[in-house]
Amino acid sequence: MTDRKLAAIPETTDSAEFLAGAREGRLLIRRCTACHKPHWYPRPVCPFCFGNTEWEAASGEGVIYSFSIQRKPAAYAMAYVTLAEGPTMMTNIVGCDFDALRIGQKVKVAFSEAEGGGMVPTFTPLP
Amino acid sequence: MSIKGQAYIVGAWEHPTRKAPDKSVAELHAECARGALQDAGLGKHDVDGYFCAGDAPGMGPLNMVDYMNLRVRHVDSTDIGGSSYIALVAHATQAIMAGKCNVALITLAGRPRSEGQHTGTAVRVVNPAVPDSVWEASFTPNTANLYAMCAMRHMHEYGTTSEQLAWIKVAASHHAQYNPHAMLRDVVTVEDVVNSPMVADPLHRLDCCVISDGGGALIVTRPDIARGLKRPLVRVMGAGEAVKGQMGGDVDLTYSAAKWSGPAAFAEAGVTPADIKYASIYDSFTITVLMQLEDLGFCPKGRGGAFVSDGNLISGVGKLPFNTDGGGLCNNHPANRGGITKVIEAVRQLRGEAHPKVQVPNCDVALAHGTGGLLGSRHGGATLIMERE
């Protein structure tokens, strides 16, 4: 299965450190220093308690929460993956037979190189 | 303070066009405004409040107020996507209660069909100032696959099937056959729906709404003004609105904002789902209808598939007649926003002016509910309950 090239995540004040981590193969998420809950997508102000948040490395493992295969023009697998740390993130599932995907399947992060450089956090099924 | 009985919907008009390559969006808005005022028996100069949403070209209400040359003392351009116009009826009622306006005009219009939009599958434009888009656009979420992921999860948790979803389209098509303006007037079967091409698993082409040009407008006014007009009296009874997103990563695709807006509307109106004789339910996709019906309390969560099956939504056949104009699934989804047509068909039903083949007998209480934006990422929900006086 040839995967399509994804657009890069734009570098903003909120994403710069994440993108640096992604280049090193690390999936960074943010956790609140007040309520200690991690969240997604990353924000400096906690979406649960308005406390301050900081980056941490996630395990990169998770399970497929839901997905949908778009067939045209180039097939791709849109998905939500629930990380081992708790938050559920929007992503694509890559490097697999789309017809074999199922909810609850274990996946791990597989950074895909984006158009024009940069890495995008996609996921691939664990064997 | 409750909005119950504090304002009446006296004008409701749906543009008959479904393809308008020779009309501007502004012109469609103005034609809808004129149509709704004529329906109400009011004039242009009676309008002192204007309400619109993101389909109105320009800056909020400014450009359309100027185009129509209205003299208004209250404006509101709350944009919660296709559900906006349902919420705007409630906002107009609040403004009327507060003495901020007497005759509120709400318009919607657009021409995505003439402009060749591929609404469901088009790549969404990225604005890095929109915080979520930074983290999501790379994965090319689109309208179809964001709704499809809700359907996939619903099937996983509750055993909902494609055949059950298909019944929603079947019911809409049974109604659309009587609407001369509907885009899709052919009655379809469950087999037709599940055998139509897959757009985004598990949603087929016939699980999706139409892409159409057109528009609509509503006139909301004070009780004493409404009683002086010649139209049947339709009063606002209760409303609710809500926004649901990804909740910081606690994503739950099995329910919609209707879970919050619905109970608020029922409590304000003092009625229950069992009192609703007719329901306009936003139908961007079949799954949208199924989830909203559950969230509004027409059936328990997870039982929507059984509830919609076997024609239960078909007027004259089932227990809950819905979208008797054919809805967005078959009739019209102007500007890719179906909220206003939901209110218009509910008003037709309450007035007894729906097509005789789909008119609900003794239709005294009706509900309109909308979902705006994207059910699978972030969306608005608005519920409105109306009563014939």
PDB file of C-alpha atoms in Angstrom, chain B residues 29 49-56 58-62 74-95 105-108 240-243 337 339-340 371-373 379-383:
ATOM      1  CA  HIS B  29     -31.052  36.506   0.340  1.00  0.00           C
ATOM      2  CA  GLY B  49     -34.134  43.377  13.450  1.00  0.00           C
ATOM      3  CA  TYR B  50     -31.900  41.371  11.091  1.00  0.00           C
ATOM      4  CA  PHE B  51     -30.402  37.967  11.796  1.00  0.00           C
ATOM      5  CA  CYS B  52     -28.007  36.019   9.581  1.00  0.00           C
ATOM      6  CA  ALA B  53     -25.017  33.656   9.776  1.00  0.00           C
ATOM      7  CA  GLY B  54     -21.894  32.767   7.849  1.00  0.00           C
ATOM      8  CA  ASP B  55     -23.563  32.341   4.466  1.00  0.00           C
ATOM      9  CA  ALA B  56     -24.418  36.066   4.346  1.00  0.00           C
ATOM     10  CA  GLY B  58     -19.634  40.270   3.850  1.00  0.00           C
ATOM     11  CA  MET B  59     -18.986  41.247   7.440  1.00  0.00           C
ATOM     12  CA  GLY B  60     -21.652  39.695   9.622  1.00  0.00           C
ATOM     13  CA  PRO B  61     -24.948  41.487   8.979  1.00  0.00           C
ATOM     14  CA  LEU B  62     -23.411  44.695   7.606  1.00  0.00           C
ATOM     15  CA  HIS B  74     -30.893  45.043  16.433  1.00  0.00           C
ATOM     16  CA  VAL B  75     -28.602  42.609  14.584  1.00  0.00           C
ATOM     17  CA  ASP B  76     -27.223  39.139  15.368  1.00  0.00           C
ATOM     18  CA  SER B  77     -24.902  37.053  13.197  1.00  0.00           C
ATOM     19  CA  THR B  78     -24.267  34.093  15.501  1.00  0.00           C
ATOM     20  CA  ASP B  79     -22.678  31.424  13.319  1.00  0.00           C
ATOM     21  CA  ILE B  80     -22.984  27.820  14.439  1.00  0.00           C
ATOM     22  CA  GLY B  81     -23.065  26.477  10.897  1.00  0.00           C
ATOM     23  CA  GLY B  82     -26.245  24.950   9.569  1.00  0.00           C
ATOM     24  CA  SER B  83     -27.875  25.027  12.998  1.00  0.00           C
ATOM     25  CA  SER B  84     -27.560  28.828  13.195  1.00  0.00           C
ATOM     26  CA  TYR B  85     -31.022  29.674  11.887  1.00  0.00           C
ATOM     27  CA  ILE B  86     -32.730  27.506  14.489  1.00  0.00           C
ATOM     28  CA  ALA B  87     -30.787  29.262  17.242  1.00  0.00           C
ATOM     29  CA  LEU B  88     -31.510  32.625  15.595  1.00  0.00           C
ATOM     30  CA  VAL B  89     -35.266  32.095  16.032  1.00  0.00           C
ATOM     31  CA  ALA B  90     -34.573  31.856  19.772  1.00  0.00           C
ATOM     32  CA  HIS B  91     -32.237  34.851  19.670  1.00  0.00           C
ATOM     33  CA  ALA B  92     -34.871  36.865  17.812  1.00  0.00           C
ATOM     34  CA  THR B  93     -37.418  35.917  20.468  1.00  0.00           C
ATOM     35  CA  GLN B  94     -35.031  37.064  23.201  1.00  0.00           C
ATOM     36  CA  ALA B  95     -34.467  40.366  21.400  1.00  0.00           C
ATOM     37  CA  LEU B 105     -35.958  38.918   9.670  1.00  0.00           C
ATOM     38  CA  ILE B 106     -33.733  35.813   9.400  1.00  0.00           C
ATOM     39  CA  THR B 107     -32.257  34.905   5.997  1.00  0.00           C
ATOM     40  CA  LEU B 108     -30.108  32.143   4.544  1.00  0.00           C
ATOM     41  CA  GLY B 240     -31.714  25.158  23.483  1.00  0.00           C
ATOM     42  CA  GLU B 241     -28.276  25.523  21.978  1.00  0.00           C
ATOM     43  CA  ALA B 242     -24.929  23.877  22.641  1.00  0.00           C
ATOM     44  CA  VAL B 243     -21.458  23.365  21.191  1.00  0.00           C
ATOM     45  CA  ARG B 337     -26.714  24.754   5.677  1.00  0.00           C
ATOM     46  CA  GLY B 339     -31.278  24.873   9.470  1.00  0.00           C
ATOM     47  CA  ILE B 340     -33.749  27.300   7.998  1.00  0.00           C
ATOM     48  CA  THR B 371     -26.372  20.263  13.775  1.00  0.00           C
ATOM     49  CA  GLY B 372     -23.950  22.791  12.313  1.00  0.00           C
ATOM     50  CA  GLY B 373     -20.293  22.352  11.525  1.00  0.00           C
ATOM     51  CA  HIS B 379     -20.302  21.258  15.945  1.00  0.00           C
ATOM     52  CA  GLY B 380     -23.163  23.381  17.180  1.00  0.00           C
ATOM     53  CA  GLY B 381     -26.578  22.054  18.067  1.00  0.00           C
ATOM     54  CA  ALA B 382     -29.809  24.029  18.233  1.00  0.00           C
ATOM     55  CA  THR B 383     -33.268  22.803  19.201  1.00  0.00           C
TER      56      THR B 383
END
